[in-house]
Short mmCIF file of C-alpha atoms in Angstrom, two decimals:
data_model
loop_
_atom_site.label_atom_id
_atom_site.label_comp_id
_atom_site.label_asym_id
_atom_site.label_seq_id
_atom_site.Cartn_x
_atom_site.Cartn_y
_atom_site.Cartn_z
CA MET A 1 0.00 0.00 0.00
CA ASN A 2 1.42 3.40 -0.95
CA ILE A 3 -0.11 5.32 1.94
CA ARG A 4 1.99 6.04 5.02
CA SER A 5 0.08 8.98 6.41
CA ILE A 6 -3.50 10.15 6.24
CA LEU A 7 -5.41 13.35 6.96
CA ILE A 8 -8.91 13.10 8.40
CA ALA A 9 -11.13 15.78 6.83
CA ASN A 10 -13.98 15.30 9.27
CA ARG A 11 -14.81 15.46 12.98
CA GLY A 12 -16.80 13.68 15.67
CA GLU A 13 -17.17 9.95 16.12
CA ILE A 14 -16.25 9.10 12.52
CA ALA A 15 -12.93 10.97 12.83
CA VAL A 16 -12.17 8.83 15.90
CA ARG A 17 -13.18 5.70 13.98
CA ILE A 18 -10.91 6.58 11.03
CA ILE A 19 -7.95 7.35 13.31
CA ARG A 20 -8.36 3.93 14.96
CA ALA A 21 -8.44 2.18 11.56
CA ALA A 22 -5.46 4.17 10.23
CA LYS A 23 -3.40 3.45 13.33
CA ALA A 24 -4.18 -0.25 13.05
CA LEU A 25 -2.70 -0.06 9.55
CA GLY A 26 0.42 1.64 10.95
CA LEU A 27 -0.29 5.04 9.39
CA ARG A 28 0.61 8.48 10.71
CA THR A 29 -2.66 10.33 11.41
CA VAL A 30 -3.29 14.04 10.93
CA GLN A 31 -6.55 15.53 12.23
CA VAL A 32 -7.83 18.89 11.02
CA TYR A 33 -10.02 20.84 13.42
CA SER A 34 -12.09 23.99 13.73
CA ASP A 35 -11.68 26.34 16.70
CA ALA A 36 -14.68 24.62 18.33
CA ASP A 37 -13.00 21.20 18.18
CA LYS A 38 -9.56 21.79 19.65
CA ASP A 39 -10.44 19.66 22.69
CA SER A 40 -12.05 16.89 20.66
CA LEU A 41 -11.22 13.24 21.16
CA ALA A 42 -10.03 12.97 17.55
CA VAL A 43 -7.53 15.82 18.05
CA ARG A 44 -6.26 14.13 21.22
CA MET A 45 -5.84 10.77 19.51
CA ALA A 46 -4.24 11.87 16.23
CA ASP A 47 -0.46 12.04 15.84
CA GLU A 48 -0.78 15.62 14.61
CA ALA A 49 -3.56 18.19 14.54
CA ILE A 50 -3.91 21.26 12.33
CA ALA A 51 -6.34 24.14 12.87
CA ILE A 52 -8.29 25.03 9.72
CA GLY A 53 -10.64 27.82 10.74
CA PRO A 54 -13.62 29.04 12.76
CA PRO A 55 -16.45 26.83 14.07
CA VAL A 56 -18.80 27.55 11.14
CA ALA A 57 -18.42 24.49 8.89
CA ALA A 58 -18.43 26.58 5.70
CA LYS A 59 -15.18 28.15 6.88
CA SER A 60 -13.53 24.96 8.17
CA TYR A 61 -14.78 21.41 7.43
CA LEU A 62 -16.36 22.52 4.14
CA ASN A 63 -13.45 24.74 3.12
CA ILE A 64 -11.54 22.83 0.43
CA ASP A 65 -8.65 25.36 0.31
CA ALA A 66 -8.11 25.27 4.07
CA ILE A 67 -8.10 21.47 4.10
CA MET A 68 -5.76 21.19 1.11
CA ASN A 69 -3.37 23.68 2.74
CA ALA A 70 -3.31 21.54 5.87
CA ALA A 71 -2.70 18.40 3.78
CA ARG A 72 0.25 19.99 1.97
CA GLN A 73 1.65 21.31 5.24
CA ALA A 74 1.40 17.87 6.87
CA LYS A 75 2.76 16.13 3.74
CA VAL A 76 0.21 13.32 3.84
CA GLU A 77 -0.34 10.87 0.99
CA ALA A 78 -4.09 10.45 1.52
CA ILE A 79 -7.22 12.20 2.77
CA HIS A 80 -10.22 10.41 4.30
CA PRO A 81 -13.41 12.48 4.03
CA GLY A 82 -15.60 10.47 6.46
CA TYR A 83 -19.35 11.03 5.97
CA GLY A 84 -21.22 14.32 5.54
CA PHE A 85 -19.18 17.51 4.97
CA LEU A 86 -17.05 17.03 1.79
CA SER A 87 -17.38 13.24 1.58
CA GLU A 88 -19.58 13.36 -1.51
CA SER A 89 -18.08 16.47 -3.09
CA ALA A 90 -16.76 15.57 -6.54
CA ASP A 91 -14.86 18.88 -6.56
CA PHE A 92 -13.06 17.95 -3.35
CA ALA A 93 -12.12 14.51 -4.74
CA ASP A 94 -10.79 16.28 -7.86
CA ALA A 95 -8.84 18.82 -5.80
CA VAL A 96 -7.17 16.04 -3.80
CA ALA A 97 -6.22 14.18 -7.00
CA ALA A 98 -4.97 17.39 -8.65
CA ASP A 99 -2.58 17.81 -5.74
CA LYS A 100 -1.22 14.27 -6.30
CA MET A 101 -2.80 12.98 -3.13
CA ILE A 102 -5.18 10.05 -2.69
CA PHE A 103 -8.86 10.61 -1.94
CA VAL A 104 -10.18 7.68 0.11
CA GLY A 105 -13.27 7.06 -1.98
CA PRO A 106 -14.29 6.84 -5.63
CA SER A 107 -13.11 9.31 -8.31
CA GLY A 108 -14.72 12.72 -8.72
CA ASP A 109 -16.37 11.47 -11.93
CA SER A 110 -17.90 8.46 -10.15
CA ILE A 111 -19.23 10.72 -7.40
CA ARG A 112 -20.74 13.04 -10.03
CA LEU A 113 -22.34 10.19 -11.96
CA LEU A 114 -23.89 8.53 -8.90
CA GLY A 115 -24.69 11.77 -7.06
CA ASP A 116 -27.09 13.01 -9.74
CA LYS A 117 -30.58 11.47 -9.31
CA ILE A 118 -31.28 11.10 -13.03
CA SER A 119 -27.88 9.74 -14.11
CA ALA A 120 -27.82 7.38 -11.10
CA ARG A 121 -31.25 6.04 -12.12
CA GLN A 122 -29.93 5.48 -15.64
CA VAL A 123 -26.90 3.60 -14.28
CA ALA A 124 -29.21 1.45 -12.17
CA GLU A 125 -31.44 0.63 -15.15
CA LYS A 126 -28.40 -0.29 -17.26
CA ALA A 127 -27.21 -2.62 -14.51
CA GLY A 128 -30.62 -4.28 -14.33
CA VAL A 129 -31.51 -2.77 -10.97
CA PRO A 130 -35.27 -2.12 -10.62
CA THR A 131 -36.23 1.55 -10.17
CA VAL A 132 -39.56 2.87 -8.83
CA PRO A 133 -42.03 2.44 -11.72
CA GLY A 134 -43.28 5.72 -13.08
CA SER A 135 -43.48 8.10 -15.97
CA ASP A 136 -39.72 8.64 -16.37
CA GLY A 137 -40.16 12.37 -16.69
CA ARG A 138 -43.10 14.64 -17.40
CA VAL A 139 -46.49 13.53 -18.67
CA ASP A 140 -48.25 16.03 -20.90
CA ASN A 141 -51.84 14.86 -21.07
CA LEU A 142 -54.39 12.60 -19.47
CA ASP A 143 -54.29 10.07 -22.32
CA SER A 144 -50.61 9.24 -22.00
CA ALA A 145 -50.93 9.42 -18.21
CA ARG A 146 -53.71 6.82 -18.30
CA GLN A 147 -51.52 4.47 -20.31
CA ILE A 148 -48.66 4.72 -17.81
CA VAL A 149 -50.94 4.15 -14.83
CA THR A 150 -52.49 1.10 -16.44
CA GLN A 151 -48.99 -0.35 -16.75
CA ILE A 152 -47.68 0.39 -13.24
CA GLY A 153 -50.84 -0.23 -11.22
CA TYR A 154 -52.41 1.55 -8.22
CA PRO A 155 -51.99 3.39 -5.97
CA VAL A 156 -50.03 6.06 -7.80
CA MET A 157 -48.73 9.44 -6.80
CA ILE A 158 -49.37 12.39 -9.09
CA LYS A 159 -46.58 14.87 -8.44
CA ALA A 160 -45.91 18.38 -9.65
CA ALA A 161 -42.66 18.48 -11.63
CA ALA A 162 -41.91 21.88 -10.11
CA GLY A 163 -43.10 20.89 -6.63
CA GLY A 164 -41.21 19.75 -3.60
CA GLY A 165 -41.47 19.07 0.10
CA GLY A 166 -44.66 17.08 -0.33
CA ARG A 167 -46.60 19.93 -1.93
CA GLY A 168 -48.72 19.24 -5.00
CA ILE A 169 -48.92 15.47 -4.43
CA ARG A 170 -52.17 13.56 -4.97
CA ILE A 171 -52.69 9.88 -4.42
CA ALA A 172 -55.07 7.92 -6.64
CA SER A 173 -56.19 4.36 -5.89
CA THR A 174 -58.53 3.84 -8.84
CA LEU A 175 -58.79 4.97 -12.46
CA GLU A 176 -61.79 7.07 -11.55
CA GLU A 177 -59.86 8.91 -8.87
CA PHE A 178 -56.93 9.29 -11.19
CA GLU A 179 -59.04 10.90 -13.91
CA ARG A 180 -60.56 13.28 -11.38
CA TYR A 181 -57.27 14.26 -9.70
CA PHE A 182 -55.04 14.60 -12.74
CA PRO A 183 -56.57 17.86 -14.10
CA GLN A 184 -56.93 19.24 -10.56
CA ALA A 185 -53.29 18.55 -9.82
CA SER A 186 -52.22 20.16 -13.05
CA ALA A 187 -54.26 23.31 -12.40
CA GLU A 188 -53.00 23.52 -8.84
CA ALA A 189 -49.39 23.04 -9.91
CA ALA A 190 -49.80 25.75 -12.55
CA SER A 191 -51.09 28.26 -10.02
CA ALA A 192 -48.74 27.27 -7.19
CA PHE A 193 -45.51 26.81 -9.17
CA GLY A 194 -46.24 28.51 -12.50
CA ASP A 195 -45.74 25.15 -14.18
CA GLY A 196 -48.59 22.67 -14.58
CA SER A 197 -46.52 19.68 -15.67
CA LEU A 198 -46.86 16.51 -13.71
CA TYR A 199 -45.11 13.18 -13.32
CA ILE A 200 -46.33 9.87 -12.00
CA GLU A 201 -44.76 7.40 -9.61
CA LYS A 202 -46.04 4.18 -8.16
CA MET A 203 -46.74 4.58 -4.48
CA ILE A 204 -45.09 2.06 -2.17
CA GLU A 205 -47.53 1.88 0.72
CA SER A 206 -45.65 -0.14 3.28
CA ALA A 207 -41.99 0.38 2.49
CA ARG A 208 -38.87 -0.76 4.24
CA HIS A 209 -35.58 1.00 3.74
CA VAL A 210 -32.94 -1.62 2.99
CA GLU A 211 -29.42 -1.05 1.75
CA VAL A 212 -26.47 -3.10 0.56
CA GLN A 213 -22.86 -2.50 1.57
CA ILE A 214 -20.54 -2.81 -1.41
CA LEU A 215 -16.76 -2.83 -1.80
CA GLY A 216 -14.88 -2.52 -5.06
CA ASP A 217 -11.29 -2.06 -6.19
CA GLY A 218 -12.22 -1.02 -9.73
CA GLU A 219 -12.01 -4.59 -11.03
CA ASN A 220 -13.42 -6.83 -8.32
CA PHE A 221 -16.67 -6.18 -6.52
CA VAL A 222 -18.33 -7.76 -3.50
CA HIS A 223 -21.30 -7.07 -1.28
CA CYS A 224 -21.06 -7.35 2.51
CA PHE A 225 -24.76 -8.18 2.88
CA GLU A 226 -27.50 -5.73 3.69
CA ARG A 227 -28.92 -3.53 6.43
CA GLU A 228 -32.48 -2.67 7.53
CA CYS A 229 -32.83 1.08 8.22
CA SER A 230 -36.57 1.74 8.30
CA MET A 231 -36.57 3.19 11.82
CA GLN A 232 -36.47 6.87 10.88
CA ARG A 233 -37.65 10.19 12.24
CA ARG A 234 -37.86 13.08 9.79
CA ARG A 235 -35.96 10.99 7.26
CA GLN A 236 -33.08 10.56 9.70
CA LYS A 237 -32.12 7.01 10.62
CA VAL A 238 -32.39 6.33 14.34
CA TRP A 239 -31.85 2.57 14.69
CA GLU A 240 -30.36 0.16 12.15
CA GLU A 241 -30.09 -3.60 11.91
CA ALA A 242 -28.07 -6.15 9.96
CA PRO A 243 -28.99 -8.38 8.29
CA ALA A 244 -32.36 -7.20 6.93
CA PHE A 245 -34.50 -9.84 8.66
CA CYS A 246 -37.59 -8.68 6.75
CA LEU A 247 -36.36 -10.10 3.43
CA PRO A 248 -37.13 -13.60 2.18
CA GLU A 249 -33.87 -15.38 1.28
CA SER A 250 -34.49 -15.24 -2.48
CA VAL A 251 -35.16 -11.48 -2.36
CA ARG A 252 -32.08 -10.94 -0.19
CA ILE A 253 -29.87 -12.74 -2.68
CA ALA A 254 -31.34 -10.81 -5.63
CA LEU A 255 -30.95 -7.48 -3.83
CA CYS A 256 -27.27 -8.04 -3.01
CA ASP A 257 -26.63 -9.39 -6.49
CA ARG A 258 -28.12 -6.27 -8.14
CA ALA A 259 -26.06 -3.98 -5.90
CA VAL A 260 -22.88 -5.76 -7.05
CA ALA A 261 -24.05 -5.44 -10.69
CA LEU A 262 -24.41 -1.71 -10.18
CA ALA A 263 -20.91 -1.48 -8.67
CA ARG A 264 -19.52 -3.41 -11.65
CA GLN A 265 -21.39 -1.16 -14.09
CA VAL A 266 -19.45 1.91 -12.88
CA LYS A 267 -16.20 0.04 -11.98
CA TYR A 268 -16.69 1.19 -8.41
CA LYS A 269 -13.63 1.85 -6.25
CA GLY A 270 -14.00 2.05 -2.49
CA ALA A 271 -16.79 1.41 -0.01
CA GLY A 272 -20.33 2.39 -0.95
CA THR A 273 -23.96 1.76 -0.16
CA VAL A 274 -26.79 1.07 -2.57
CA GLU A 275 -30.11 2.09 -1.02
CA PHE A 276 -33.46 0.50 -1.86
CA LEU A 277 -37.13 0.71 -0.97
CA TYR A 278 -38.65 -2.69 -0.30
CA ASP A 279 -42.37 -3.23 -0.79
CA GLN A 280 -43.45 -5.79 1.80
CA LYS A 281 -46.72 -6.54 0.03
CA THR A 282 -45.33 -7.39 -3.38
CA GLN A 283 -41.79 -8.37 -2.24
CA GLU A 284 -40.37 -6.07 -4.90
CA PHE A 285 -37.39 -3.79 -4.30
CA TYR A 286 -36.58 -0.49 -5.99
CA PHE A 287 -33.35 1.48 -6.30
CA ILE A 288 -33.23 4.83 -4.45
CA GLU A 289 -29.62 6.04 -4.56
CA VAL A 290 -25.96 5.23 -4.07
CA ASN A 291 -23.95 6.76 -1.25
CA THR A 292 -20.33 6.95 -2.35
CA ARG A 293 -18.83 7.06 1.14
CA ILE A 294 -18.65 5.20 4.43
CA GLN A 295 -21.99 5.42 6.24
CA VAL A 296 -22.81 6.03 9.88
CA GLU A 297 -24.27 2.52 10.19
CA HIS A 298 -21.32 0.66 8.59
CA THR A 299 -20.60 -0.74 12.06
CA ILE A 300 -23.38 -3.33 12.08
CA THR A 301 -22.07 -4.78 8.82
CA GLU A 302 -18.64 -5.04 10.45
CA GLU A 303 -20.15 -6.88 13.41
CA ILE A 304 -21.86 -9.57 11.32
CA THR A 305 -19.05 -10.03 8.77
CA GLY A 306 -15.91 -9.42 10.82
CA ILE A 307 -14.59 -7.05 8.15
CA ASP A 308 -13.09 -3.69 9.09
CA LEU A 309 -14.68 -1.58 6.35
CA VAL A 310 -12.70 1.58 7.12
CA GLN A 311 -9.37 -0.26 6.95
CA GLU A 312 -10.51 -1.96 3.77
CA MET A 313 -11.39 1.33 2.04
CA ILE A 314 -8.00 2.81 2.99
CA ARG A 315 -6.22 -0.27 1.58
CA ILE A 316 -8.17 -0.04 -1.67
CA ALA A 317 -7.38 3.68 -1.96
CA GLY A 318 -3.72 2.80 -1.42
CA GLY A 319 -3.79 0.60 -4.53
CA ALA A 320 -4.30 -2.80 -2.90
CA LYS A 321 -6.61 -5.31 -4.54
CA LEU A 322 -9.73 -6.30 -2.66
CA SER A 323 -8.56 -8.78 -0.04
CA ILE A 324 -11.94 -10.49 0.24
CA LYS A 325 -13.70 -12.85 -2.16
CA GLN A 326 -17.49 -13.09 -2.19
CA ASN A 327 -17.44 -16.80 -1.33
CA ASP A 328 -15.37 -16.16 1.79
CA LEU A 329 -17.90 -13.69 3.13
CA LYS A 330 -20.35 -14.97 5.72
CA ALA A 331 -22.96 -13.10 7.72
CA GLU A 332 -23.08 -14.37 11.27
CA GLY A 333 -25.64 -13.49 13.95
CA HIS A 334 -27.47 -10.18 14.19
CA ALA A 335 -26.40 -6.62 15.00
CA ILE A 336 -28.33 -3.47 15.97
CA GLU A 337 -27.02 0.09 16.09
CA CYS A 338 -28.68 2.79 18.20
CA ARG A 339 -27.77 6.37 17.41
CA ILE A 340 -27.17 8.21 20.66
CA ASN A 341 -27.89 11.89 20.09
CA ALA A 342 -27.66 14.90 22.40
CA GLU A 343 -31.39 15.51 22.04
CA ASP A 344 -34.17 15.64 24.58
CA PRO A 345 -36.83 13.02 23.74
CA ALA A 346 -39.19 14.75 26.18
CA LYS A 347 -38.97 18.02 24.24
CA GLU A 348 -39.54 16.97 20.67
CA PHE A 349 -35.91 15.95 20.34
CA MET A 350 -34.54 19.42 20.88
CA PRO A 351 -30.76 19.24 20.45
CA TRP A 352 -28.89 20.13 23.59
CA PRO A 353 -25.10 20.66 23.71
CA GLY A 354 -23.19 20.96 26.97
CA LEU A 355 -20.68 19.44 29.35
CA VAL A 356 -20.66 15.67 29.81
CA ASP A 357 -19.41 15.14 33.34
CA LYS A 358 -19.89 11.42 33.79
CA LEU A 359 -19.93 8.51 31.38
CA GLU A 360 -20.87 4.93 32.16
CA ILE A 361 -20.40 2.90 29.04
CA PRO A 362 -21.85 -0.62 28.89
CA GLU A 363 -19.36 -3.40 28.37
CA GLY A 364 -19.51 -7.06 27.58
CA ASP A 365 -19.60 -9.62 24.80
CA GLY A 366 -20.83 -8.16 21.53
CA ILE A 367 -21.13 -4.60 22.85
CA ARG A 368 -19.37 -1.73 21.10
CA PHE A 369 -19.68 2.05 21.52
CA ASP A 370 -18.23 4.30 18.81
CA THR A 371 -18.16 7.81 20.22
CA LEU A 372 -16.65 11.28 20.31
CA LEU A 373 -17.19 11.53 24.09
CA TYR A 374 -14.85 11.44 27.05
CA PRO A 375 -15.69 12.46 30.63
CA GLY A 376 -15.35 16.23 30.94
CA TYR A 377 -15.91 16.90 27.23
CA SER A 378 -18.01 19.90 26.33
CA ILE A 379 -20.18 19.18 23.27
CA PRO A 380 -20.08 22.20 20.97
CA PRO A 381 -23.36 23.61 19.57
CA PHE A 382 -22.10 23.99 16.00
CA TYR A 383 -22.40 20.49 14.57
CA ASP A 384 -24.92 17.67 14.49
CA SER A 385 -26.12 16.03 17.67
CA LEU A 386 -24.67 12.52 17.17
CA LEU A 387 -22.65 11.60 20.26
CA GLY A 388 -22.03 8.02 19.42
CA LYS A 389 -23.44 4.70 18.32
CA LEU A 390 -24.20 1.77 20.57
CA ILE A 391 -23.69 -1.38 18.55
CA VAL A 392 -24.77 -4.75 19.92
CA TRP A 393 -24.19 -8.16 18.37
CA GLY A 394 -26.05 -11.35 19.26
CA THR A 395 -26.22 -14.89 17.93
CA ASP A 396 -29.65 -14.10 16.49
CA ARG A 397 -32.09 -11.18 16.56
CA SER A 398 -33.76 -12.09 19.85
CA ASP A 399 -30.42 -12.68 21.57
CA CYS A 400 -29.27 -9.33 20.19
CA LEU A 401 -32.37 -7.56 21.58
CA VAL A 402 -31.85 -9.06 25.04
CA ARG A 403 -28.21 -7.94 25.08
CA LEU A 404 -29.26 -4.50 23.81
CA GLN A 405 -31.87 -4.06 26.56
CA ARG A 406 -29.23 -4.90 29.19
CA ALA A 407 -26.60 -2.65 27.58
CA LEU A 408 -28.99 0.31 27.47
CA GLN A 409 -29.88 -0.13 31.15
CA ASP A 410 -26.17 0.09 32.04
CA PHE A 411 -25.67 3.19 29.90
CA LYS A 412 -25.37 6.59 31.62
CA ILE A 413 -24.37 9.89 30.06
CA SER A 414 -24.78 12.74 32.53
CA GLY A 415 -24.81 16.44 31.82
CA VAL A 416 -26.91 16.49 28.68
CA PRO A 417 -30.19 14.85 27.66
CA THR A 418 -29.76 11.99 25.21
CA THR A 419 -31.85 9.63 23.13
CA ILE A 420 -31.03 6.65 25.40
CA PRO A 421 -34.62 6.62 26.84
CA LEU A 422 -36.00 6.41 23.29
CA HIS A 423 -33.86 3.37 22.56
CA ILE A 424 -34.82 1.70 25.86
CA ALA A 425 -38.49 2.11 24.89
CA LEU A 426 -37.89 0.82 21.38
CA ALA A 427 -35.85 -2.16 22.54
CA ASN A 428 -38.75 -3.16 24.83
CA ASP A 429 -41.54 -2.55 22.33
CA GLU A 430 -43.57 -5.51 21.16
CA ASP A 431 -43.77 -4.51 17.49
CA VAL A 432 -40.04 -3.84 17.41
CA SER A 433 -39.39 -7.26 18.97
CA LYS A 434 -41.51 -8.86 16.30
CA GLY A 435 -39.69 -6.83 13.68
CA GLU A 436 -42.92 -5.33 12.46
CA PHE A 437 -42.14 -1.81 11.33
CA ASP A 438 -41.72 0.24 8.17
CA THR A 439 -40.44 3.71 7.34
CA LYS A 440 -43.59 5.33 8.77
CA PHE A 441 -43.57 3.36 12.02
CA LEU A 442 -41.43 5.55 14.29
CA GLU A 443 -43.24 8.86 13.84
CA LYS A 444 -46.63 7.22 14.47
CA TRP A 445 -45.21 5.33 17.43
CA LEU A 446 -43.73 8.52 18.93
CA ALA A 447 -47.09 10.26 18.64
CA THR A 448 -49.13 7.46 20.18
CA LYS A 449 -46.98 5.20 22.34
CA PHE A 450 -43.94 7.09 23.54
CA THR A 451 -43.89 9.03 26.76
CA VAL A 452 -40.77 9.93 28.63
CA ALA A 453 -39.86 12.23 31.46
CA SER A 454 -37.17 14.72 30.63
CA ASN A 455 -33.75 13.28 31.37
CA GLN A 456 -32.26 16.71 31.26
CA ASN A 457 -30.16 17.83 34.20
CA GLU A 458 -32.14 19.87 36.66
CA GLU A 459 -29.52 22.56 37.09
CA VAL A 460 -29.57 23.19 33.35
CA ALA A 461 -33.34 23.51 33.20
CA MET B 1 -40.13 51.28 35.55
CA ALA B 2 -39.86 47.52 36.01
CA LYS B 3 -37.70 45.66 33.57
CA ILE B 4 -38.57 42.17 32.33
CA GLU B 5 -35.82 39.90 31.08
CA ILE B 6 -36.22 37.68 28.01
CA LYS B 7 -33.96 34.63 28.33
CA SER B 8 -32.79 32.08 25.81
CA PRO B 9 -34.37 28.68 26.44
CA ILE B 10 -31.46 26.87 24.76
CA PRO B 11 -27.74 27.26 24.15
CA GLY B 12 -26.37 27.95 20.67
CA THR B 13 -25.75 30.88 18.37
CA PHE B 14 -28.15 33.81 18.58
CA TYR B 15 -29.37 35.61 15.46
CA ARG B 16 -31.32 38.86 15.42
CA LYS B 17 -32.54 38.38 11.83
CA PRO B 18 -34.24 35.55 9.92
CA SER B 19 -31.55 35.52 7.21
CA PRO B 20 -28.27 37.39 6.69
CA ASP B 21 -29.85 39.92 4.28
CA SER B 22 -33.03 40.56 6.28
CA PRO B 23 -33.72 43.36 8.74
CA HIS B 24 -33.70 42.62 12.49
CA PHE B 25 -36.75 40.87 13.93
CA LYS B 26 -36.97 43.78 16.38
CA GLU B 27 -35.00 47.02 16.55
CA ASP B 28 -33.86 48.41 19.91
CA GLY B 29 -36.61 50.58 21.32
CA ALA B 30 -39.48 48.70 19.65
CA ASP B 31 -42.51 47.45 21.55
CA VAL B 32 -43.09 43.71 21.68
CA ALA B 33 -46.12 41.48 22.10
CA ASP B 34 -46.13 38.06 23.76
CA GLY B 35 -45.99 36.00 20.54
CA ASP B 36 -43.52 38.21 18.63
CA VAL B 37 -40.37 36.47 17.48
CA ILE B 38 -37.34 38.40 18.66
CA GLY B 39 -34.57 36.13 17.36
CA LEU B 40 -33.37 32.69 16.35
CA VAL B 41 -31.07 30.29 18.17
CA GLU B 42 -29.13 27.86 16.03
CA VAL B 43 -28.14 24.74 17.86
CA MET B 44 -26.65 21.62 16.29
CA LYS B 45 -27.74 22.49 12.77
CA THR B 46 -31.35 23.29 13.74
CA PHE B 47 -32.96 26.72 14.08
CA HIS B 48 -35.37 27.62 16.87
CA GLU B 49 -37.46 30.78 17.09
CA VAL B 50 -37.34 32.74 20.32
CA PRO B 51 -40.71 34.33 21.15
CA ALA B 52 -40.76 37.39 23.41
CA GLY B 53 -42.97 35.52 25.88
CA VAL B 54 -44.00 38.87 27.41
CA SER B 55 -45.59 42.10 26.28
CA GLY B 56 -43.63 45.25 26.90
CA LYS B 57 -42.22 48.49 25.63
CA SER B 58 -38.83 49.60 24.35
CA ILE B 59 -36.88 46.37 23.96
CA LYS B 60 -33.15 46.55 24.59
CA PHE B 61 -30.93 43.74 23.26
CA LEU B 62 -28.03 42.68 25.46
CA ILE B 63 -26.48 40.36 22.91
CA GLU B 64 -25.21 40.98 19.39
CA ASP B 65 -26.23 39.19 16.21
CA SER B 66 -24.38 35.86 15.56
CA GLU B 67 -23.05 35.62 19.13
CA PRO B 68 -22.83 32.43 21.18
CA ILE B 69 -25.45 32.19 23.90
CA MET B 70 -26.00 29.98 26.95
CA ALA B 71 -29.32 28.52 28.10
CA GLY B 72 -30.88 30.98 30.54
CA GLN B 73 -28.73 33.88 29.37
CA VAL B 74 -30.62 37.17 29.03
CA ILE B 75 -31.19 38.13 25.41
CA ALA B 76 -33.05 41.38 25.95
CA GLU B 77 -34.96 43.50 28.43
CA VAL B 78 -38.32 45.18 27.99
CA GLU B 79 -40.15 47.73 30.11
CA ALA B 80 -43.34 46.40 31.64
#
């Protein structure tokens, strides 16, 4: 591998995770930091740390010039972008390459191709990956619309091409409804957006979010099985599981196979995730998007496969061939990740930064906590509220849930409110135990079943 | 005349205007009603409106735009 030193262009728990992986590979680690992060765990752990600007991310973690200056100053061979920030910036990947350094991830062109919704959908179709059935663009009149709907079946969503954020959407369950709503939707779109054009998409009523972890070295491609990430609030994942227990074996195999086909189609290099919607009623799956970076929930895949994905992506970036063959890969047991956020579940998940004075972290077989915390750390208000991820492995899903319940009971973070009480309630919920949930479950459940006293410190309130 | 303090319910960064190019929610000296928004607090990538919570006259801000703020810190005073 032609990497001896690496700069981490990120912060928080993922920076800590990358430093650990890089050190295990014997690399010199260089952490960049904003003024708000000079006391961060990542800065303490790295071999070197370089200040890159003020707390505002636009002037530090999103500032390509500042990061490239730090990389030149530190004379590193490679830059790991983590997730968020510049991790899916094709321009950043290009800038790193232009400076004769290695971007730990796919090329700028790959990021561009897969980052654009329309070109990514085209790639998926070419690779034989099913996409959500629909009109593939605008529909001009009711006649052609009727033809499309007859093909894809009900219910369908009629959406305004110029709309967004859920506005201008109508749902039709019969032809009669469709014929009534279509002109209404067009008129409404014309007056609301100044553009009456519509498009049509099949509505997936009870959808699961499933995703496949892929690895590629540009020539060889494998999947590391899949994850179930339907437990979401405001489109943010809260709790993730691996494998996706909701899938029948034949569907699971097809899903992973299609994800590898997509990776092969673009000669993918690095670690990536292909996201899908899964329709529980019809057992069909549909491509959503590709994330060309390491994901927050990569940990549960590591727990069931025994692969260190962050080390693997650094090795690939360093020119090594994929060290794993598909046939050698086995998924063993079950893993769940709970995102622990500095948010108050009793106050509509209001984020709450502050000083963490005491930390009691659960320990034991199959328990892992990836975090940015240490006792006495003051969480800055400038970045997202993720404090860490509790990851629990068990021999099967029910064993995993039992271990998770115990781990959560032993888990204390004092000084700030956290989402631990939410996870305790979820881990003890009957529907969750049965595995019966979809992407709409959590918000309904929070509104009807979840009550919690504030776990905020009294002196703060 | 009695002064009433308006405090920030949460820590973060305080803004006196809804966007960088907008005018202030309230100018110094303005009167405020209970439900009037007097500023925003940005915390962990989310924005929260701060309502006056009181009615009063002649508001005086004790904190500048874009400054860090603690929970419970006084943002402004009004005359009852």
